[in-house]
Coordinates of C-alpha atoms in Angstrom, one line a residue:
X1262 CA -30.5 -7.5 14.0
X1263 CA -28.6 -10.7 13.2
X1264 CA -27.2 -9.1 10.1
X1265 CA -25.9 -6.2 12.1
X1266 CA -24.2 -8.5 14.6
X1267 CA -22.6 -10.4 11.8
X1268 CA -21.3 -7.3 10.1
X1269 CA -19.7 -6.1 13.4
X1270 CA -18.4 -9.5 14.3
X1271 CA -16.4 -10.0 11.0
X1272 CA -12.7 -9.2 11.4
X1273 CA -12.6 -6.9 8.4
X1274 CA -9.1 -5.7 9.2
X1275 CA -7.7 -9.2 9.0
X1276 CA -9.6 -10.0 5.9
X1277 CA -8.5 -6.9 4.1
X1278 CA -4.9 -7.0 5.4
X1279 CA -3.5 -8.6 2.2
X1280 CA -4.9 -5.7 0.2
X1281 CA -4.2 -2.8 2.6
X1282 CA -2.0 -0.8 0.3
X1283 CA -4.0 -1.1 -3.0
X1284 CA -5.6 2.0 -4.4
X1285 CA -9.2 1.7 -3.3
X1286 CA -10.2 4.9 -5.1
X1287 CA -8.9 3.5 -8.4
X1288 CA -10.7 0.2 -7.8
X1289 CA -14.0 2.0 -6.9
X1290 CA -13.8 4.2 -10.0
X1291 CA -13.2 1.3 -12.4
X1292 CA -16.0 -0.7 -10.8
X1293 CA -18.3 2.2 -11.1
X1294 CA -17.6 2.7 -14.8
X1295 CA -18.0 -1.0 -15.5
X1296 CA -21.5 -0.9 -13.9
X1297 CA -22.4 2.3 -15.8
X1298 CA -21.1 0.6 -18.9
X1299 CA -23.5 -2.3 -18.5
X1300 CA -26.4 0.1 -18.0
X1301 CA -25.5 2.0 -21.1
X1302 CA -25.1 -1.2 -23.1
X1303 CA -28.5 -2.4 -22.0
X1304 CA -30.0 0.9 -23.1
X1305 CA -28.4 0.6 -26.6
X1306 CA -29.7 -3.0 -26.9
X1307 CA -33.1 -2.6 -25.4
X1308 CA -35.1 -2.6 -28.7
X1309 CA -32.7 -4.9 -30.6
X1310 CA -33.5 -8.2 -28.9
X1311 CA -29.9 -8.5 -27.7
X1312 CA -29.0 -9.2 -24.1
X1313 CA -25.2 -8.8 -24.1
X1314 CA -25.3 -6.3 -21.3
X1315 CA -25.3 -8.9 -18.5
X1316 CA -22.2 -10.5 -20.0
X1317 CA -20.5 -7.1 -19.6
X1318 CA -21.2 -7.3 -15.9
X1319 CA -20.3 -11.0 -15.7
X1320 CA -16.9 -10.5 -17.4
X1321 CA -16.5 -7.4 -15.3
X1322 CA -16.9 -9.5 -12.2
X1323 CA -14.4 -12.0 -13.6
X1324 CA -12.0 -9.2 -14.3
X1325 CA -12.4 -7.7 -10.8
X1326 CA -11.6 -11.1 -9.3
X1327 CA -8.5 -11.3 -11.5
X1328 CA -7.5 -7.8 -10.4
X1329 CA -7.7 -8.8 -6.7
X1330 CA -5.7 -12.0 -7.4
X1331 CA -3.0 -10.1 -9.4
X1332 CA -2.8 -7.4 -6.7
X1333 CA -1.7 -10.1 -4.2
X1334 CA 1.1 -11.4 -6.5
X1335 CA 4.4 -9.6 -6.6
X1336 CA 4.7 -7.9 -10.0
X1337 CA 8.4 -8.7 -9.9
X1338 CA 7.7 -12.1 -11.3
X1339 CA 6.7 -10.5 -14.6
X1340 CA 10.2 -9.2 -14.9
X1341 CA 11.7 -12.7 -14.8
X1342 CA 9.3 -14.0 -17.4
X1343 CA 8.9 -11.0 -19.7
X1344 CA 10.5 -12.8 -22.7
X1345 CA 8.1 -15.7 -22.3
X1346 CA 5.2 -13.2 -22.2
X1347 CA 6.6 -11.6 -25.3
X1348 CA 6.8 -14.9 -27.1
X1349 CA 3.3 -16.0 -26.1
X1350 CA 2.0 -12.6 -27.3
X1351 CA 3.5 -13.1 -30.7
X1352 CA 2.5 -16.7 -31.0
X1353 CA -1.1 -15.9 -30.2
X1354 CA -1.2 -13.2 -32.9
X1355 CA 0.3 -15.6 -35.4
X1356 CA -2.3 -18.2 -34.4
X1357 CA -5.1 -15.7 -35.2
X1358 CA -3.6 -15.2 -38.7
X1359 CA -3.5 -19.0 -39.3
X1360 CA -6.7 -20.2 -37.6
X1361 CA -8.6 -17.1 -36.6
X1362 CA -12.3 -16.2 -37.1
X1363 CA -13.0 -13.6 -39.8
X1364 CA -15.7 -10.9 -39.4
X1365 CA -16.3 -7.6 -41.2
X1366 CA -13.2 -7.8 -43.3
X1367 CA -10.8 -8.6 -40.4
X1368 CA -9.4 -11.7 -38.9
X1369 CA -8.9 -10.8 -35.2
X1370 CA -10.6 -13.5 -33.1
X1371 CA -9.8 -17.0 -32.1
X1372 CA -12.2 -19.5 -30.5
X1373 CA -11.2 -20.8 -27.1
X1374 CA -13.6 -23.1 -25.2
X1375 CA -16.5 -21.7 -27.1
X1376 CA -15.6 -18.1 -26.6
X1377 CA -14.2 -15.8 -29.2
X1378 CA -11.1 -14.0 -27.8
X1379 CA -9.2 -11.2 -29.4
X1380 CA -5.5 -11.8 -28.8
X1381 CA -4.6 -8.3 -30.0
X1382 CA -6.3 -6.9 -26.9
X1383 CA -4.2 -9.0 -24.5
X1384 CA -1.2 -8.2 -26.6
X1385 CA -1.4 -4.6 -25.2
X1386 CA -0.6 -5.9 -21.7
X1387 CA 2.1 -8.2 -23.1
X1388 CA 3.8 -5.2 -24.7
X1389 CA 3.6 -3.1 -21.6
X1390 CA 5.3 -5.9 -19.6
X1391 CA 8.1 -6.4 -22.2
X1392 CA 8.8 -2.7 -22.7
X1393 CA 8.9 -2.1 -18.9
X1394 CA 11.4 -4.9 -18.5
X1395 CA 13.6 -3.5 -21.3
X1396 CA 13.5 0.2 -20.2
X1397 CA 14.1 -0.5 -16.5
X1398 CA 17.4 -2.3 -17.4
X1399 CA 18.6 0.2 -19.9
X1400 CA 17.9 3.9 -19.8
X1401 CA 15.9 5.2 -22.8
X1402 CA 18.2 8.2 -22.8
X1403 CA 20.5 6.3 -25.2
X1404 CA 19.7 5.6 -28.8
X1405 CA 20.6 1.9 -28.8
X1406 CA 18.0 1.4 -26.0
X1407 CA 15.4 3.3 -27.9
X1408 CA 16.1 1.3 -31.1
X1409 CA 15.9 -2.0 -29.1
X1410 CA 12.5 -1.0 -27.7
X1411 CA 11.2 0.0 -31.1
X1412 CA 12.4 -3.2 -32.7
X1413 CA 10.7 -5.3 -30.0
X1414 CA 7.5 -3.4 -30.5
X1415 CA 7.6 -3.7 -34.3
X1416 CA 7.0 -7.5 -34.4
X1417 CA 3.6 -7.6 -32.6
X1418 CA 2.7 -4.2 -34.3
X1419 CA 3.2 -5.7 -37.7
X1420 CA 1.2 -8.8 -36.8
X1421 CA -1.7 -6.7 -35.5
X1422 CA -1.7 -4.3 -38.4
X1423 CA -1.8 -7.3 -40.8
X1424 CA -5.1 -8.7 -39.3
X1425 CA -5.9 -5.8 -40.1
X1426 CA -6.5 -3.9 -36.8
X1427 CA -5.6 -0.3 -37.3
X1428 CA -7.0 0.8 -33.9
X1429 CA -5.0 -1.6 -31.8
X1430 CA -1.8 -0.9 -33.8
X1431 CA -2.3 2.8 -32.9
X1432 CA -2.6 1.9 -29.2
X1433 CA 0.7 0.1 -29.4
X1434 CA 2.3 3.3 -30.7
X1435 CA 0.8 5.3 -27.9
X1436 CA 2.0 2.8 -25.3
X1437 CA 5.5 2.9 -26.7
X1438 CA 5.8 6.7 -26.8
X1439 CA 4.4 7.1 -23.3
X1440 CA 6.8 4.5 -21.8
X1441 CA 9.8 5.9 -23.7
X1442 CA 9.0 9.4 -22.3
X1443 CA 8.7 8.0 -18.7
X1444 CA 11.9 6.2 -19.3
X1445 CA 13.7 9.5 -19.7
X1446 CA 14.0 9.6 -23.5
X1447 CA 14.9 12.9 -25.1
X1448 CA 11.5 14.6 -26.0
X1449 CA 13.0 15.7 -29.2
X1450 CA 13.5 12.1 -30.3
X1451 CA 9.8 11.4 -29.7
X1452 CA 8.9 14.3 -32.0
X1453 CA 11.2 12.9 -34.6
X1454 CA 9.6 9.4 -34.2
X1455 CA 6.1 10.8 -35.0
X1456 CA 7.3 13.4 -37.5
X1457 CA 6.8 11.2 -40.7
X1458 CA 3.2 10.7 -39.8
X1459 CA 2.7 14.5 -39.5
X1460 CA 4.6 15.0 -42.7
X1461 CA 2.3 12.6 -44.6
X1462 CA -0.7 14.7 -43.4
X1463 CA 0.8 18.0 -44.3
X1464 CA 2.0 16.7 -47.7
X1465 CA -1.6 16.0 -48.6
X1466 CA -3.1 19.2 -47.0
X1467 CA -0.6 22.1 -47.5
X1468 CA 2.7 21.7 -49.2
X1469 CA 4.4 24.8 -47.8
X1470 CA 3.6 23.6 -44.3
X1471 CA 5.1 20.2 -45.2
X1472 CA 8.4 21.9 -46.3
X1473 CA 8.6 24.0 -43.1
X1474 CA 7.9 20.9 -41.0
X1475 CA 10.7 19.0 -42.6
X1476 CA 13.2 21.8 -42.0
X1477 CA 12.0 22.1 -38.4
X1478 CA 12.6 18.4 -37.8
X1479 CA 16.1 18.9 -39.2
X1480 CA 16.7 21.6 -36.6
X1481 CA 15.5 19.3 -33.8
X1482 CA 17.7 16.5 -35.0
X1483 CA 20.6 19.0 -35.1
X1484 CA 20.0 20.0 -31.5
X1485 CA 19.3 16.5 -29.9
X1486 CA 20.9 13.8 -32.0
X1487 CA 24.5 12.6 -32.2
X1488 CA 26.3 13.1 -35.5
X1489 CA 24.4 16.3 -35.6
X1490 CA 24.6 17.4 -39.3
X1491 CA 24.2 13.9 -40.6
X1492 CA 21.2 13.4 -38.4
X1493 CA 19.7 16.7 -39.5
X1494 CA 20.1 15.9 -43.2
X1495 CA 18.5 12.4 -42.5
X1496 CA 15.6 13.9 -40.6
X1497 CA 14.8 16.3 -43.4
X1498 CA 15.1 13.6 -46.0
X1499 CA 12.9 11.2 -44.2
X1500 CA 10.2 13.8 -43.8
X1501 CA 10.4 14.8 -47.4
X1502 CA 10.1 11.1 -48.4
X1503 CA 7.2 10.5 -46.0
X1504 CA 4.7 12.0 -48.5
X1505 CA 5.5 9.4 -51.1
X1506 CA 5.8 6.6 -48.5
X1507 CA 2.4 7.7 -47.3
X1508 CA 0.9 6.9 -50.7
X1509 CA 2.4 3.4 -50.5
X1510 CA 1.1 2.7 -47.0
X1511 CA -2.3 4.1 -48.1
X1512 CA -2.4 1.4 -50.7
X1513 CA -2.0 -1.3 -48.1
X1514 CA -5.1 -0.2 -46.2
X1515 CA -8.4 -1.9 -46.7
X1516 CA -11.2 0.1 -48.4
X1517 CA -13.2 0.4 -45.2
X1518 CA -10.2 1.7 -43.4
X1519 CA -9.6 4.4 -46.0
X1520 CA -13.3 5.4 -45.7
X1521 CA -12.9 5.7 -41.9
X1522 CA -9.9 8.0 -42.3
X1523 CA -11.3 10.2 -45.0
X1524 CA -15.0 10.5 -44.1
X1525 CA -14.6 11.9 -40.6
X1526 CA -13.5 15.2 -42.3
X1527 CA -16.8 15.3 -44.3
X1528 CA -19.2 12.5 -43.5
X1529 CA -21.9 14.1 -45.7
X1530 CA -20.0 12.8 -48.8
X1531 CA -21.4 9.3 -48.0
X1532 CA -24.3 9.9 -45.6
X1533 CA -25.8 6.4 -46.1
X1534 CA -22.5 4.5 -46.2
X1535 CA -19.2 5.2 -44.5
X1536 CA -20.3 8.5 -43.0
X1537 CA -23.6 7.2 -41.6
X1538 CA -22.1 6.1 -38.2
X1539 CA -20.6 9.5 -37.5
X1540 CA -23.6 11.5 -38.7
X1541 CA -26.0 9.6 -36.4
X1542 CA -23.5 9.7 -33.5
X1543 CA -23.2 13.5 -33.7
X1544 CA -27.0 13.8 -33.9
X1545 CA -27.4 11.6 -30.8
X1546 CA -24.9 13.4 -28.7
X1547 CA -26.3 16.8 -29.8
X1548 CA -29.9 15.9 -29.0
X1549 CA -28.9 15.1 -25.4
X1550 CA -28.3 18.9 -24.9
X1551 CA -27.5 19.8 -21.2
X1552 CA -29.2 17.2 -19.1
X1553 CA -30.0 14.4 -21.6
X1554 CA -33.3 12.8 -22.6
X1555 CA -33.2 10.3 -19.8
X1556 CA -32.2 6.7 -19.5
X1557 CA -34.0 4.5 -22.1
X1558 CA -35.5 7.7 -23.6
X1559 CA -33.0 8.6 -26.3
X1560 CA -34.6 8.5 -29.7
X1561 CA -31.4 7.8 -31.7
X1562 CA -30.4 5.1 -29.3
X1563 CA -33.8 3.4 -28.8
X1564 CA -34.7 3.5 -32.5
X1565 CA -31.4 1.9 -33.4
X1566 CA -30.1 4.6 -35.7
X1567 CA -26.5 3.8 -34.8
X1568 CA -25.5 0.2 -35.7
X1569 CA -23.7 -1.7 -33.0
X1570 CA -23.9 1.3 -30.7
X1571 CA -23.1 -0.9 -27.7
X1572 CA -19.5 -1.3 -28.8
X1573 CA -17.3 1.5 -30.1
X1574 CA -20.1 4.2 -30.1
X1575 CA -21.4 3.7 -26.6
X1576 CA -20.4 7.3 -25.8
X1577 CA -23.1 8.5 -28.1
X1578 CA -25.7 6.7 -26.0
X1579 CA -24.3 8.5 -22.9
X1580 CA -24.4 11.8 -24.6
X1581 CA -28.0 11.4 -25.8
X1582 CA -29.5 10.0 -22.6
X1583 CA -27.3 11.7 -19.9
X1584 CA -26.5 14.9 -21.8
X1585 CA -23.6 17.3 -21.6
X1586 CA -23.5 17.0 -17.8
X1587 CA -23.4 13.2 -17.9
X1588 CA -20.5 13.3 -20.5
X1589 CA -18.6 15.7 -18.2
X1590 CA -19.0 13.5 -15.2
X1591 CA -17.8 10.5 -17.2
X1592 CA -14.8 12.4 -18.5
X1593 CA -14.0 13.6 -14.9
X1594 CA -14.1 10.0 -13.7
X1595 CA -11.6 9.0 -16.4
X1596 CA -9.4 11.9 -15.4
X1597 CA -9.5 10.7 -11.8
X1598 CA -8.5 7.2 -12.9
X1599 CA -5.5 8.6 -14.8
X1600 CA -4.6 10.8 -11.9
X1601 CA -4.5 7.7 -9.6
X1602 CA -2.4 5.9 -12.1
X1603 CA 0.2 8.7 -12.2
X1604 CA 0.3 8.9 -8.4
X1605 CA 0.9 5.1 -8.2
X1606 CA 3.6 5.4 -10.9
X1607 CA 5.4 8.1 -8.9
X1608 CA 5.3 6.1 -5.6
X1609 CA 6.3 2.7 -7.1
X1610 CA 9.3 1.1 -5.3
X1611 CA 11.3 0.6 -8.6
X1612 CA 11.4 1.7 -12.2
X1613 CA 9.9 -1.5 -13.5
X1614 CA 6.7 -1.0 -11.4
X1615 CA 6.6 2.6 -12.4
X1616 CA 6.9 1.8 -16.1
X1617 CA 4.2 -0.8 -15.9
X1618 CA 1.8 1.7 -14.5
X1619 CA 2.7 4.3 -17.1
X1620 CA 2.1 1.8 -19.8
X1621 CA -1.4 1.2 -18.6
X1622 CA -1.9 5.0 -18.2
X1623 CA -0.8 5.5 -21.8
X1624 CA -3.1 2.8 -23.0
X1625 CA -6.2 4.2 -21.2
X1626 CA -5.6 7.8 -22.0
X1627 CA -5.1 7.2 -25.7
X1628 CA -8.2 4.9 -26.0
X1629 CA -10.4 7.4 -24.1
X1630 CA -9.3 10.4 -26.2
X1631 CA -9.5 8.6 -29.6
X1632 CA -12.9 6.9 -28.9
X1633 CA -14.6 10.0 -27.7
X1634 CA -13.1 12.1 -30.5
X1635 CA -14.3 9.7 -33.2
X1636 CA -17.9 9.8 -31.8
X1637 CA -18.0 13.6 -32.1
X1638 CA -16.2 13.8 -35.4
X1639 CA -12.7 15.0 -34.3
X1640 CA -10.9 11.8 -35.3
X1641 CA -11.4 8.9 -37.8
X1642 CA -13.4 5.9 -36.8
X1643 CA -10.7 3.4 -35.8
X1644 CA -12.5 0.7 -33.8
X1645 CA -10.9 1.6 -30.5
X1646 CA -13.3 0.8 -27.6
X1647 CA -14.0 3.1 -24.6
X1648 CA -12.4 1.4 -21.6
X1649 CA -14.8 -0.4 -19.2
X1650 CA -17.8 1.1 -21.2
X1651 CA -17.8 -0.5 -24.6
X1652 CA -19.1 -4.1 -24.9
X1653 CA -16.2 -6.4 -25.7
X1654 CA -15.2 -9.3 -23.5
X1655 CA -11.5 -9.4 -24.5
X1656 CA -11.1 -5.6 -24.1
X1657 CA -12.9 -5.6 -20.7
X1658 CA -10.7 -8.4 -19.4
X1659 CA -7.6 -6.7 -20.7
X1660 CA -8.4 -3.5 -18.9
X1661 CA -9.1 -5.4 -15.6
X1662 CA -5.8 -7.4 -15.9
X1663 CA -4.0 -4.1 -16.5
X1664 CA -5.6 -2.7 -13.3
X1665 CA -4.7 -5.8 -11.4
X1666 CA -1.0 -5.3 -12.4
X1667 CA -1.3 -1.6 -11.3
X1668 CA -2.8 -2.7 -8.0
X1669 CA 0.1 -5.1 -7.5
X1670 CA 2.5 -2.2 -7.9
X1671 CA 0.5 -0.2 -5.4
X1672 CA 0.1 -3.1 -3.0
X1673 CA 3.8 -3.7 -2.8
X1674 CA 5.0 -0.2 -2.4
X1675 CA 7.1 0.7 0.7
X1676 CA 5.1 2.1 3.6
X1677 CA 6.7 5.5 2.9
X1678 CA 6.2 6.7 -0.7
X1679 CA 9.2 6.3 -2.9
X1680 CA 10.2 8.0 -6.1
X1681 CA 8.9 7.2 -9.6
X1682 CA 11.0 6.8 -12.7
X1683 CA 10.7 10.5 -13.5
X1684 CA 10.4 12.0 -10.0

C-alpha cells in the first residue's frame, strides 16, 4: 500500500521532462538486447568456470547511464571540438602501438586503471563525429569534399589495420560509405570506391568477370566523373591493377587473417584448425532447429565445442538454444533499432545531427550483418562483435556512447519533425 502511494505521489512528468523527446523505443530495444546478451553469455560460460556475464550487465548499466547523460547534452558541442576528438582518437591508437597489450597475435588493448580498453572500438565514434562535422560543412557531392573525408579516415584506418585489427578497419569503411551516401555523394562514386576490392576477388575467381567488371567501372566513371574520358581510363586501369595489388596486400596480412578469409569457403580443409570455429558454429545453429534446445540445454554450447563463444560467436548460442524462431526475433529487434535510427536521422534539426545518427546506423548494420554471416559461413571470420550481445567491455561501452549521441540528437529535435540530410 505504501509502495503504491509512493509511486503515484512521485512527479514523474517533472522527473522525465529533460528526456521527454528521446526515443524510448530505441532505448528499450537496446536495453532488452543487452539483458538478453548477458543471459546468452552466461549460458556460453556456464561450464567453463567463467563469470564474465555479470560484467556485461554491469558495463551495460554504466553505458546506459552514459547514454542518459549524453542525451541531456547538446550534440552541437561535438561540432566545435571535432578536431580535438580526431586528435585524441589517433593519439590513443598510436599509444596502443607503443605501449599496448598483445594477445593472440594482435596489439589492440591498453591498460587504464586496471582495465584493458580497446581504443579502436572508441575510435569508431570518434570517426563518426569527425566525418559528420566535415560533411555537414561541405557537401559530399563535390570530389574535393569526398577526397578530404577519405584522407581524414585513412589515418586512423591505417593505425587500426596495423595493430592488426581487420574487423574494425572494415567497420571504418562501412561508416565512411554510409555517411558519404547520406551526405549526397553520387552513388556511382561509391561503387568506384569499392570497385578495386571487387576486382581483387574476381581476379582470383573468374578472369573474364574481372575484365567485364573493369570495363563496367570505366562506363560508370564516364557517366559520373569530371574529365570523363580520363576518369574512365583511370577507373579501368585501377581495376586491372587491383589484382596484382591484391597480392601485395595479401602478403601484409597475418597468417591467421589469411586463414579466416580462405577457410570460410571450405572450412573442411582444416577441420581441427582454422575451420574448427565455423564448423562447430554451424553445427550449433543447425541443431537448434525451429524452437531451439532450450536455455542452458544446447549441447555444443554447454560442452564448450566453440572456443570463446561468449564473444564473436554468441549468435551460435542463440541459434542452438533459442532456435530459428529466436534468431528471427533477434534479427527483428535489430531491424527495429535500425528503423528508429533512420527515423531520428530524418527528423534531426540539422545535417550534423542527421549525419551523426547515420554514422551510428552504418556501424550497427555492418556489424550485425557481418557477425551473423560469419557464424553461419557466409562471410570470413573477422572478429567483429554482435552489438550489445557479444562480451566485450569496450565494444559495449562504445555502442552505448553511440546511442547516447543519437538520443541527444533526438532529444534536441524541434517539436515538429524537421527534414533529414536526404529528406
